[in-house]
PDB file of C-alpha atoms in Angstrom:
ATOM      1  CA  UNK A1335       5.679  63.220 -40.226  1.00 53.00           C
ATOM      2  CA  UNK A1336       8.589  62.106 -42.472  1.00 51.00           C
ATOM      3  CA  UNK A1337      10.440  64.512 -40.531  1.00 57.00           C
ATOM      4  CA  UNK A1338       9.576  63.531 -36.686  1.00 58.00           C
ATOM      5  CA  UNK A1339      11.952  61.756 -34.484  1.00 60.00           C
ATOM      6  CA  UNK A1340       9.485  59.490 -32.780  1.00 52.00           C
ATOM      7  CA  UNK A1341       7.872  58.577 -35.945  1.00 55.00           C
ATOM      8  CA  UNK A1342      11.383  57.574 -37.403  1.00 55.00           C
ATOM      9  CA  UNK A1343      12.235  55.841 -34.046  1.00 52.00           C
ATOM     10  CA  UNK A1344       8.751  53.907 -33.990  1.00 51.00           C
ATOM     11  CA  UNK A1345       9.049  52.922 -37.649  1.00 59.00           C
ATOM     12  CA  UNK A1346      12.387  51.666 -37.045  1.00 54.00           C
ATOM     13  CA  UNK A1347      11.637  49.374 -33.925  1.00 51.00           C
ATOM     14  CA  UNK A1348       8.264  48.291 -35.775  1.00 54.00           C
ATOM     15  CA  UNK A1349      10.611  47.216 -38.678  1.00 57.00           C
ATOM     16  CA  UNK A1350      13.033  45.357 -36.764  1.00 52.00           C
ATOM     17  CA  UNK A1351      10.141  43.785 -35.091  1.00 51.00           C
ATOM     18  CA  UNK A1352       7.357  41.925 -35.432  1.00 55.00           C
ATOM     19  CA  UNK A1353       4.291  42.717 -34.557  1.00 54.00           C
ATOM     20  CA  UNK A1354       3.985  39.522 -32.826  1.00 51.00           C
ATOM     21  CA  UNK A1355       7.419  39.957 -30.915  1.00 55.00           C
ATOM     22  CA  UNK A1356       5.963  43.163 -29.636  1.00 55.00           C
ATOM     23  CA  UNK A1357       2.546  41.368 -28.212  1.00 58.00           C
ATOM     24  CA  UNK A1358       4.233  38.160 -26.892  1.00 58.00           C
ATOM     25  CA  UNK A1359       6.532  41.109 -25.108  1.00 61.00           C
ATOM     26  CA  UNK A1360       4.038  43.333 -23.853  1.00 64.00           C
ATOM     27  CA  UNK A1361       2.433  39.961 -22.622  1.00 62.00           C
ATOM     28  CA  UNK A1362       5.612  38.966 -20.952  1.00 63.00           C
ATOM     29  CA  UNK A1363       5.871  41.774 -19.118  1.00 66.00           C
ATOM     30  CA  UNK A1364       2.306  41.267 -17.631  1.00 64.00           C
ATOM     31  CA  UNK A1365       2.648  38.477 -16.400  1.00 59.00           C
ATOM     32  CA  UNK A1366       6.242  39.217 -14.509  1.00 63.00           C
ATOM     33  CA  UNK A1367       3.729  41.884 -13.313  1.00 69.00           C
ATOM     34  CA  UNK A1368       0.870  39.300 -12.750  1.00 63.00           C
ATOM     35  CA  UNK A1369       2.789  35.432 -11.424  1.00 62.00           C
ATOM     36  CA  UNK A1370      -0.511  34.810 -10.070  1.00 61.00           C
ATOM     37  CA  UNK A1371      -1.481  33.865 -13.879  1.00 54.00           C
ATOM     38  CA  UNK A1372       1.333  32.017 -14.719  1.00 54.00           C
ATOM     39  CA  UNK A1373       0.613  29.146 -12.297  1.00 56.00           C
ATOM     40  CA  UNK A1374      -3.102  29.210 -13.804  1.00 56.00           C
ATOM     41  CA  UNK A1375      -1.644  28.952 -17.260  1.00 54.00           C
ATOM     42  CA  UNK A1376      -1.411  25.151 -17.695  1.00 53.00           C
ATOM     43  CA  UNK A1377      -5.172  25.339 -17.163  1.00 53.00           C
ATOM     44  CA  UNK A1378      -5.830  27.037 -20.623  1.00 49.00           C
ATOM     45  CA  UNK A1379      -3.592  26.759 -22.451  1.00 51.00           C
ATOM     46  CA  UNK A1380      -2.637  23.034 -24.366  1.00 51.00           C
ATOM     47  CA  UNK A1381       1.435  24.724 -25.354  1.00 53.00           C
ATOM     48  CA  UNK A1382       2.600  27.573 -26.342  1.00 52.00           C
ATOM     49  CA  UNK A1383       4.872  28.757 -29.165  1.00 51.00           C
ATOM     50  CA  UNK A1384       8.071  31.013 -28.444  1.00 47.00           C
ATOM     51  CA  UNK A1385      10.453  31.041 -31.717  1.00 47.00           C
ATOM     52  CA  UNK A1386      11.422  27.284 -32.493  1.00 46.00           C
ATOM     53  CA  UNK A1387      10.590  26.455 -28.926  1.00 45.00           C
ATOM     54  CA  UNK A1388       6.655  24.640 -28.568  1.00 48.00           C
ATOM     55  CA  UNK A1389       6.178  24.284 -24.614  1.00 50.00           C
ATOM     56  CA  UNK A1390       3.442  21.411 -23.926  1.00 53.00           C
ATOM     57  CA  UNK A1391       2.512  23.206 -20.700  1.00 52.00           C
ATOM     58  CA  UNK A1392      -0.745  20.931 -19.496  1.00 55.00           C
ATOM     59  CA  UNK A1393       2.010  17.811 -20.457  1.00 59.00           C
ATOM     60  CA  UNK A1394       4.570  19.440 -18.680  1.00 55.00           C
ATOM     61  CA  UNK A1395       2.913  20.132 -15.475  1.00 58.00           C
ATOM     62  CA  UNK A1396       1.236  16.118 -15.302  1.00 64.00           C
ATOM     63  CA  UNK A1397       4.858  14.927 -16.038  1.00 65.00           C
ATOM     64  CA  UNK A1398       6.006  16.963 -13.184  1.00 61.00           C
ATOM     65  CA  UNK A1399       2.914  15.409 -10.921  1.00 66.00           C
ATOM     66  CA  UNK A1400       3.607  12.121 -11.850  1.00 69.00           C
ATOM     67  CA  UNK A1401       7.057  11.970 -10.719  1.00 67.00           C
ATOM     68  CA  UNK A1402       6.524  14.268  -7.536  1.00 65.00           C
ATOM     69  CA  UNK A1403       3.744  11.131  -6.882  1.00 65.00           C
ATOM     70  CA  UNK A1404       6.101   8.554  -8.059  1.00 61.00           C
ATOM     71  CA  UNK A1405       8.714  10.030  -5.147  1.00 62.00           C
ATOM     72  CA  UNK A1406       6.240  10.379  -2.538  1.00 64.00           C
ATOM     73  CA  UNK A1407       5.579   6.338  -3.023  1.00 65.00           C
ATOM     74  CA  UNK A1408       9.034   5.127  -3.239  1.00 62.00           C
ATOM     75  CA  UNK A1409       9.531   7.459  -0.138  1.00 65.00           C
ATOM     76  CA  UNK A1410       7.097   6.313   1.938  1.00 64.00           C
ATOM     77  CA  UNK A1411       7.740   2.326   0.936  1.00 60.00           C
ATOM     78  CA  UNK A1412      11.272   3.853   2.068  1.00 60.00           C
ATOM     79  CA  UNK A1413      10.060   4.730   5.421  1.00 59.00           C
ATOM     80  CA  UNK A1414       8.393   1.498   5.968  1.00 57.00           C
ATOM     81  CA  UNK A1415      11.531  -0.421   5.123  1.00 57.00           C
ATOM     82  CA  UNK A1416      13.699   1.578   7.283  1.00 57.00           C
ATOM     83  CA  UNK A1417      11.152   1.057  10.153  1.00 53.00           C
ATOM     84  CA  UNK A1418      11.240  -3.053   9.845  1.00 50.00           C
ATOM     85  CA  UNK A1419      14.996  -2.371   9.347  1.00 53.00           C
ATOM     86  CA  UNK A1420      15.354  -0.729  12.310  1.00 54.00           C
ATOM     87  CA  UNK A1421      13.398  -2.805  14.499  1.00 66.00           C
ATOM     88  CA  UNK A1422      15.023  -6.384  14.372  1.00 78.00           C
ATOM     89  CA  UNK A1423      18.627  -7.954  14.741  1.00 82.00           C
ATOM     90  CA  UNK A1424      19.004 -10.047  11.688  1.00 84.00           C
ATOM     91  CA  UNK A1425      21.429 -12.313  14.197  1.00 86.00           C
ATOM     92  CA  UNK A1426      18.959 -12.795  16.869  1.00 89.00           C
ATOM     93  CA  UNK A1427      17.685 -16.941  17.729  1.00 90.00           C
ATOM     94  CA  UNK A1428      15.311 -17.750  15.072  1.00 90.00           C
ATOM     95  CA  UNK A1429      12.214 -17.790  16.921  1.00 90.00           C
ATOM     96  CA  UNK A1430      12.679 -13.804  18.069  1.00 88.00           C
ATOM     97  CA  UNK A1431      12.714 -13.110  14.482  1.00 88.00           C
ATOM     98  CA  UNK A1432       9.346 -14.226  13.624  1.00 89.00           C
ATOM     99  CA  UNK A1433       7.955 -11.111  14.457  1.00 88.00           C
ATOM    100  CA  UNK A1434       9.874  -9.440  11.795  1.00 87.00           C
ATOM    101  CA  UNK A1435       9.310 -12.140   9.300  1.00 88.00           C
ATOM    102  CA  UNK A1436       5.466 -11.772   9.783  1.00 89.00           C
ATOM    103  CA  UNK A1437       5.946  -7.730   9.343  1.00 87.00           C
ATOM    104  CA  UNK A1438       7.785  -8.185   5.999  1.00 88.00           C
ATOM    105  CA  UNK A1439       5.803 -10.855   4.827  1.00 86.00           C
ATOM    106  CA  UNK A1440       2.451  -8.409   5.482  1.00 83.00           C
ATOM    107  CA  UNK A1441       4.728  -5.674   3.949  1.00 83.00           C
ATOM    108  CA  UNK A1442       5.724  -8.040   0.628  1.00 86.00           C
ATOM    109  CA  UNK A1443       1.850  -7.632  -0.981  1.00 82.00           C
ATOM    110  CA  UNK A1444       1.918  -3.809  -0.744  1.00 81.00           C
ATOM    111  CA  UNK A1445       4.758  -2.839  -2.199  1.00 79.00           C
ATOM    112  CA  UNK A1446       4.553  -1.214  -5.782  1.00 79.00           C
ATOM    113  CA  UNK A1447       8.530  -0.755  -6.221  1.00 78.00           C
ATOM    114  CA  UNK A1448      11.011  -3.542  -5.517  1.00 84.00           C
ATOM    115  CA  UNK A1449      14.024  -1.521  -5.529  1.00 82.00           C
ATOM    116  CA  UNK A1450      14.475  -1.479  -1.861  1.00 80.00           C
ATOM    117  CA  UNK A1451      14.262  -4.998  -1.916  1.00 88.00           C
ATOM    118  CA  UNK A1452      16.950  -4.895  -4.765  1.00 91.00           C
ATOM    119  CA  UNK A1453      19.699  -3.247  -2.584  1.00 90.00           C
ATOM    120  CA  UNK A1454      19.486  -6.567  -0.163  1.00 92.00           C
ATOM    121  CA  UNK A1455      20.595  -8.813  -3.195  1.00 95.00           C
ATOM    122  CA  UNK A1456      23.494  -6.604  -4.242  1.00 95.00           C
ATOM    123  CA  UNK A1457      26.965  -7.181  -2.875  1.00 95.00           C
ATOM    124  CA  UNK A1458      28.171  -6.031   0.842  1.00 94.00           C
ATOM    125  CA  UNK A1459      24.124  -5.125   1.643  1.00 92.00           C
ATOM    126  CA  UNK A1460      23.763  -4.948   5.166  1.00 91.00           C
ATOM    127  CA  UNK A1461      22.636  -8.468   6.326  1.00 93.00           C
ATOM    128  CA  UNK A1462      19.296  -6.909   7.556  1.00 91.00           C
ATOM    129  CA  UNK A1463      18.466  -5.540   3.877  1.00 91.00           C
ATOM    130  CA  UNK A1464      19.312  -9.181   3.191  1.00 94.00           C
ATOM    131  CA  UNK A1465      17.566 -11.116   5.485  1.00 94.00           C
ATOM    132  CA  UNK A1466      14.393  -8.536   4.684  1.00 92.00           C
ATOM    133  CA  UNK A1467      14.860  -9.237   0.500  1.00 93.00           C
ATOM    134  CA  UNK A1468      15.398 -13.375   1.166  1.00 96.00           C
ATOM    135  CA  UNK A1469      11.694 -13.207   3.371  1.00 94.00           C
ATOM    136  CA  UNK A1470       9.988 -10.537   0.755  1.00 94.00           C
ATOM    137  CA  UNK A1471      10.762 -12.707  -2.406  1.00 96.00           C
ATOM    138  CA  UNK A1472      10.066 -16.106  -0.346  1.00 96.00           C
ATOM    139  CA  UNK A1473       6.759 -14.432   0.679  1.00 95.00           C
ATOM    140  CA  UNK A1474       5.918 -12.924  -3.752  1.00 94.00           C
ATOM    141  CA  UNK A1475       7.823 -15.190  -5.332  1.00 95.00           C
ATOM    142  CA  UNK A1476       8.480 -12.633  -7.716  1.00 94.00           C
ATOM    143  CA  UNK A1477       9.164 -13.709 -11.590  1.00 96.00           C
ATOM    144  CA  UNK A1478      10.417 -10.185 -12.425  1.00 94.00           C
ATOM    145  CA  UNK A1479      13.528 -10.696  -9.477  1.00 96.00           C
ATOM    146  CA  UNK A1480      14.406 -13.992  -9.996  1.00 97.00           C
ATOM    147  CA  UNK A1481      17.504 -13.471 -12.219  1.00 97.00           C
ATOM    148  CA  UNK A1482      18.453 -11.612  -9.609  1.00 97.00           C
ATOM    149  CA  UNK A1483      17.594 -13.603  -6.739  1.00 98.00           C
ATOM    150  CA  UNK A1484      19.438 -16.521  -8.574  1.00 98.00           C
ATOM    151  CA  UNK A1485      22.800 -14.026  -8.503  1.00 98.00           C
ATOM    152  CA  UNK A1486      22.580 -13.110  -5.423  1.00 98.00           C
ATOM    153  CA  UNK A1487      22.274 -16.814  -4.356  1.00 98.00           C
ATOM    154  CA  UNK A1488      25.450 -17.537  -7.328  1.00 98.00           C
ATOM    155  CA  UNK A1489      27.092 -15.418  -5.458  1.00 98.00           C
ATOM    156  CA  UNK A1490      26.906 -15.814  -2.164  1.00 98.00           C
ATOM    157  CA  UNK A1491      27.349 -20.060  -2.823  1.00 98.00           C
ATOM    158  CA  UNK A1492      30.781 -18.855  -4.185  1.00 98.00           C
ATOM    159  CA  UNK A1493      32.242 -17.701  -1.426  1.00 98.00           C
ATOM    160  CA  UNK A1494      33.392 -20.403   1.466  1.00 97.00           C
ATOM    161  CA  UNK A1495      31.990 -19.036   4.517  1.00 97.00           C
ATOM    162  CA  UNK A1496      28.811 -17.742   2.329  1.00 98.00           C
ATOM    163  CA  UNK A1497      29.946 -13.589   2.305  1.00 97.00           C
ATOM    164  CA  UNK A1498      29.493 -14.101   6.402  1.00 96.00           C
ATOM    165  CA  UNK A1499      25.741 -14.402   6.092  1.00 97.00           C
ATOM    166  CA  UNK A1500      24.283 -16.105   8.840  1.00 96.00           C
ATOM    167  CA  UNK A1501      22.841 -20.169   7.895  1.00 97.00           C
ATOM    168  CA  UNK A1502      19.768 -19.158   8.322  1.00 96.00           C
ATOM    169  CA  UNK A1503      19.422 -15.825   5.836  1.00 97.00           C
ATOM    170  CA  UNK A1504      20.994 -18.429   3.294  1.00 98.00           C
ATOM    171  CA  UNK A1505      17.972 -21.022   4.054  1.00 97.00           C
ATOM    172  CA  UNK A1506      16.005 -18.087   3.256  1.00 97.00           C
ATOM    173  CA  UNK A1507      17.323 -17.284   0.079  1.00 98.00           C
ATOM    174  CA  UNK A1508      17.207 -20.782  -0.954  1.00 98.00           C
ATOM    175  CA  UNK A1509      13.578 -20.833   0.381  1.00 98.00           C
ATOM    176  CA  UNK A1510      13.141 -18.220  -1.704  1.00 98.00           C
ATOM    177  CA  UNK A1511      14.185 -19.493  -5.072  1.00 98.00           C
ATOM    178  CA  UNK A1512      12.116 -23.273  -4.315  1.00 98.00           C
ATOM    179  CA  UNK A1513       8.724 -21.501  -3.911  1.00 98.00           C
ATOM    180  CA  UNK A1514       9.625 -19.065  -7.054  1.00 98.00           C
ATOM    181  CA  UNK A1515      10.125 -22.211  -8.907  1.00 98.00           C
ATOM    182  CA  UNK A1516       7.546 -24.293  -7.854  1.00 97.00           C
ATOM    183  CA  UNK A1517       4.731 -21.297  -8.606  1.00 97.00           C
ATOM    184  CA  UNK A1518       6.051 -21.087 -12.254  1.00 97.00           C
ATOM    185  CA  UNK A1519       6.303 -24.654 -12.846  1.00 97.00           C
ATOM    186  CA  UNK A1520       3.763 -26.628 -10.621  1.00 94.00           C
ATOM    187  CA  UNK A1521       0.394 -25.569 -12.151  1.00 90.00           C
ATOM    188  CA  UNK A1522       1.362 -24.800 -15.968  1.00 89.00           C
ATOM    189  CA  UNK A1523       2.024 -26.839 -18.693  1.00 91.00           C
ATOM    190  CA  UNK A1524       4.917 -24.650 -19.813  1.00 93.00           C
ATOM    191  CA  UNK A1525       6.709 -22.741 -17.015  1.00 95.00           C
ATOM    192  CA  UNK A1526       6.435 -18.819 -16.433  1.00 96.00           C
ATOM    193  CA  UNK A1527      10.299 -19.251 -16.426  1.00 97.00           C
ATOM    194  CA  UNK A1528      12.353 -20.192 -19.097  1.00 96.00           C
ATOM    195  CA  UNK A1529      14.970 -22.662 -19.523  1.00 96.00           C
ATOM    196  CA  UNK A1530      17.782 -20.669 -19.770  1.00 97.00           C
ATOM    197  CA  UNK A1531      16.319 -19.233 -16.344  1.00 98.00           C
ATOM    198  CA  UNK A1532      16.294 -22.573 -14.717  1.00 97.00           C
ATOM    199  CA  UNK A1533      19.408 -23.850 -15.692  1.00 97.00           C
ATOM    200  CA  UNK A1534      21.015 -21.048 -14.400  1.00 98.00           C
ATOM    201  CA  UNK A1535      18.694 -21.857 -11.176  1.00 98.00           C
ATOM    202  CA  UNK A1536      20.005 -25.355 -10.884  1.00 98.00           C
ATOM    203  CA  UNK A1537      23.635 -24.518 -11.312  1.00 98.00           C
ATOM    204  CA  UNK A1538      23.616 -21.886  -8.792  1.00 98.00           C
ATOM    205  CA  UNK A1539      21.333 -24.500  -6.365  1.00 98.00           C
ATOM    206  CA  UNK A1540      23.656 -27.515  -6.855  1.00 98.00           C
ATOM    207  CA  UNK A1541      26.980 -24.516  -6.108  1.00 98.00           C
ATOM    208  CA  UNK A1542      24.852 -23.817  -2.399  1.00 98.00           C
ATOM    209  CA  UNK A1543      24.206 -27.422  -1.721  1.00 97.00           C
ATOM    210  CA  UNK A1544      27.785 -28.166  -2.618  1.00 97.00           C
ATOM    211  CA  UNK A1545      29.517 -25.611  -0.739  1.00 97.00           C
ATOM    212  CA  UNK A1546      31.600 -27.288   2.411  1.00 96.00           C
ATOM    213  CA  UNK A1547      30.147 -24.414   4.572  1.00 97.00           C
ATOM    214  CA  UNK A1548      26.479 -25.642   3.864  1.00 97.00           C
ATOM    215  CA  UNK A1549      28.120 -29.206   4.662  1.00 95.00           C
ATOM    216  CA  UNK A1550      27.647 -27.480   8.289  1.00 96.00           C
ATOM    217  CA  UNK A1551      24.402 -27.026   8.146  1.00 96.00           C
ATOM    218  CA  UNK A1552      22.381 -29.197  10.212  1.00 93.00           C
ATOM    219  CA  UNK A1553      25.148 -32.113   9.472  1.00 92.00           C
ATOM    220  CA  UNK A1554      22.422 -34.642  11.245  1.00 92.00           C
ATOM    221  CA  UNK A1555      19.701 -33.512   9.690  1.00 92.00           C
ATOM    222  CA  UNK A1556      20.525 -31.700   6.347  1.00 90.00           C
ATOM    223  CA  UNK A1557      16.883 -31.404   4.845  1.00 91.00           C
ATOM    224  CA  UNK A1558      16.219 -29.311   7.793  1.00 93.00           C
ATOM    225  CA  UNK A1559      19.425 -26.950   6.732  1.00 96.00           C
ATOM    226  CA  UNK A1560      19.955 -24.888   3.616  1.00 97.00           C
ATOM    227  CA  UNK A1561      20.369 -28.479   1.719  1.00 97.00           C
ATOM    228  CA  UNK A1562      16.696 -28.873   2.467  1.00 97.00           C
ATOM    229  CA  UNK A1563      15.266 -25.881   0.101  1.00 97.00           C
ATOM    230  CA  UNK A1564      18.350 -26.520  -2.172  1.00 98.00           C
ATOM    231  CA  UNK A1565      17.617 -30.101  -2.972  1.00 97.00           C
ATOM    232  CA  UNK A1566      14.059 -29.695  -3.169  1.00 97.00           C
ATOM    233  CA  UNK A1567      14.460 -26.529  -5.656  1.00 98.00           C
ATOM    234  CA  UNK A1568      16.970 -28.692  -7.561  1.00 98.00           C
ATOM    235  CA  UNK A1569      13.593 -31.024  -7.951  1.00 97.00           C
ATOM    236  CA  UNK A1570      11.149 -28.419  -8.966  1.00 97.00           C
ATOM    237  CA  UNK A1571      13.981 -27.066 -11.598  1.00 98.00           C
ATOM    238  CA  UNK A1572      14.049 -30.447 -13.072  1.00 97.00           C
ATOM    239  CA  UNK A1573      10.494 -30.825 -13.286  1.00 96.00           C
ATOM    240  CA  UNK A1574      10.198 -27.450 -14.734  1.00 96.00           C
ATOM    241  CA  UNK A1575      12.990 -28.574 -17.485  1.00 96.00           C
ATOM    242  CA  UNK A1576      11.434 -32.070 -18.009  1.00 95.00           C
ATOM    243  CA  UNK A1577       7.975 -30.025 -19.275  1.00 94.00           C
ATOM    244  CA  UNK A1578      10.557 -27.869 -21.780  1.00 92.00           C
ATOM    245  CA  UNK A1579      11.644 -31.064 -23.306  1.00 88.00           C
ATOM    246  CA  UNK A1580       7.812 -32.665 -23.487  1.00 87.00           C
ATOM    247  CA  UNK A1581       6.634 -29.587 -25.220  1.00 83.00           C
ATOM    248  CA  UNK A1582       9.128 -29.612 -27.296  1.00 79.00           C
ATOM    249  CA  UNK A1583       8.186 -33.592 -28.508  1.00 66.00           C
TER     250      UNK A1583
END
């Protein structure tokens, strides 16, 4: 047997290779033959082990799930954006937008992922992704957005003719920020913001109120303007920093 060619051939392959190398191959190939199996893998079998390589298939395959669910969400709060979006003229008389502001404040409690509303704070948004943000977080008042709200707000109270916004967009931003403040400082002790939080609130308030194109603003009647939420979120932030200093007592 010394002597046969196929013997010498098989004991050479056989050393070269393990015999575990030569199952996982002959499995391999089956299942190239059989891709039916493959998919049903993940159902029996925790990971596998090919070389240095450990595959976690069952992990894997909920990983996978999980973000192909995650996508589906933010799509379809997507789609329900784009729909509000597309239905209203951010410049139209006040009173034809309360339509819209009823449809995103029904929209503001079911939404799971505020990055939509995100893109309306960040510079040159559209003012409809604006005006849609300002009436979401007036409608949440949303702890987890107000640094950002309070930018966008910084921001926009820097500039002379307010980035071009529209008066009333602006009240809503203020809006915005005076009920966030008064729900973390009206019924606690402490407030759900800190103070670093509110003084950056107040600074960027007081820049709004002070801004000569506010001045504008309902010039008879300024509480009825942007100074109105201003002033009275200036109030709130004072309260909120006046409980900071008792605690601290």
């Amino acid at each position: 047997m010394a002597d046969d060619a196929f013997y010498q051939y098989l004991k050479l392959f056989m050393d070269y290779f393990s015999v575990w190398s030569v199952l996982l191959i002959a499995a391999l190939i089956w299942l190239l033959r059989n891709p039916d199996k493959i998919k049903a893998l993940p159902n029996y079998i925790e990971s596998a082990k090919i070389g240095d390589v450990e595959l976690k298939l069952r992990k894997l395959e909920q990983k996978l799930e999980e973000t192909e669910s995650h996508v589906s969400e933010l799509e379809q709060e997507s789609a329900r954006l784009n729909t509000l979006y597309a239905g209203f003229d951010p410049h139209a008389p006040v009173h034809e937008l309360e339509v819209t502001r009823q449809r995103l404040k029904s929209l503001a409690g079911n939404l799971n992922d505020l990055s939509p509303v995100m893109d309306g704070l960040k510079p040159g948004a559209d003012p409809e992704d604006v005006y849609a943000a300002a009436e979401i977080l007036r409608a949440r008042r949303e702890f987890s957005m107000f640094d950002d709200l309070v930018s966008a707000v910084d921001r926009i109270a820097s500039d002379p003719v307010l980035e071009g916004l529209r008066y009333h967009t602006v009240w809503t931003l203020a809006s915005a920020v005076h009920r966030t403040v008064i729900a973390a400082v009206k019924h606690s002790d402490v407030p759900q913001l800190t103070g670093a939080q509110l003084t950056r609130a107040r600074d960027a308030m007081t820049k709004l109120y002070d801004n000569p194109h506010v001045q504008n603003d309902s010039p008879d009647a300024p509480n009825q303007g942007i100074r109105g939420p201003s002033k009275y979120a200036l109030d709130w932030i004072d309260r909120g920093l006046a409980k900071f200093d008792a605690a601290e007592d």
